Structure formats: structure tokens, C-alpha cells
Amino acid sequence: MLLFIHDSLLITAKRIACSLVKTGTDNRTAPFGGNTLK
């Protein structure tokens, strides 16, 4: 049971990190045509 909770926490953390990175890149490349670098 504890392992399952840990796994879902890990997945959630990864998702948050991915979306943060994505927004960071989108913001950085915004002057150069938004999210063309994908």
C-alpha cells in the first residue's frame, strides 16, 4: 500500500516537473514564435 502511494506521488511529481519545463521553454521561446521548438 505504501509503495503504491509512493509511486503515484512520483508520477505526479514527474508530471508537474514536465509541465513546468514545458512552460519555461514556451516562455523563453515566445519572442521567437512561441512553441515552435518541440
Coordinates of C-alpha atoms in Angstrom, one line a residue:
M1 CA 0.0 0.0 0.0
L2 CA 2.8 2.4 0.9
L3 CA 4.6 1.6 -2.2
F4 CA 1.6 2.4 -4.3
I5 CA 1.2 5.8 -2.7
H6 CA 4.9 6.5 -3.3
D7 CA 4.6 5.5 -7.0
S8 CA 1.6 7.8 -7.6
L9 CA 3.4 10.6 -5.8
L10 CA 6.5 10.1 -8.1
I11 CA 4.3 10.1 -11.2
T12 CA 2.6 13.3 -10.1
A13 CA 5.9 14.9 -9.4
K14 CA 7.2 14.0 -12.8
R15 CA 4.1 15.4 -14.5
I16 CA 4.5 18.7 -12.6
A17 CA 8.1 18.9 -13.5
C18 CA 7.4 18.2 -17.1
S19 CA 4.7 20.9 -17.3
L20 CA 7.0 23.3 -15.5
V21 CA 9.8 22.7 -18.0
K22 CA 7.3 23.0 -20.9
T23 CA 6.0 26.3 -19.7
G24 CA 9.6 27.5 -19.1
T25 CA 10.6 26.7 -22.7
D26 CA 7.4 28.2 -24.1
N27 CA 8.0 31.4 -22.2
R28 CA 11.7 31.5 -23.3
T29 CA 10.9 31.0 -27.0
A30 CA 7.8 33.2 -27.0
P31 CA 9.6 36.1 -28.8
F32 CA 10.8 33.7 -31.4
G33 CA 7.4 32.4 -32.5
G34 CA 6.2 30.7 -29.3
N35 CA 6.3 26.9 -29.0
T36 CA 8.0 26.1 -32.3
L37 CA 10.7 24.1 -30.5
K38 CA 9.0 20.9 -29.5

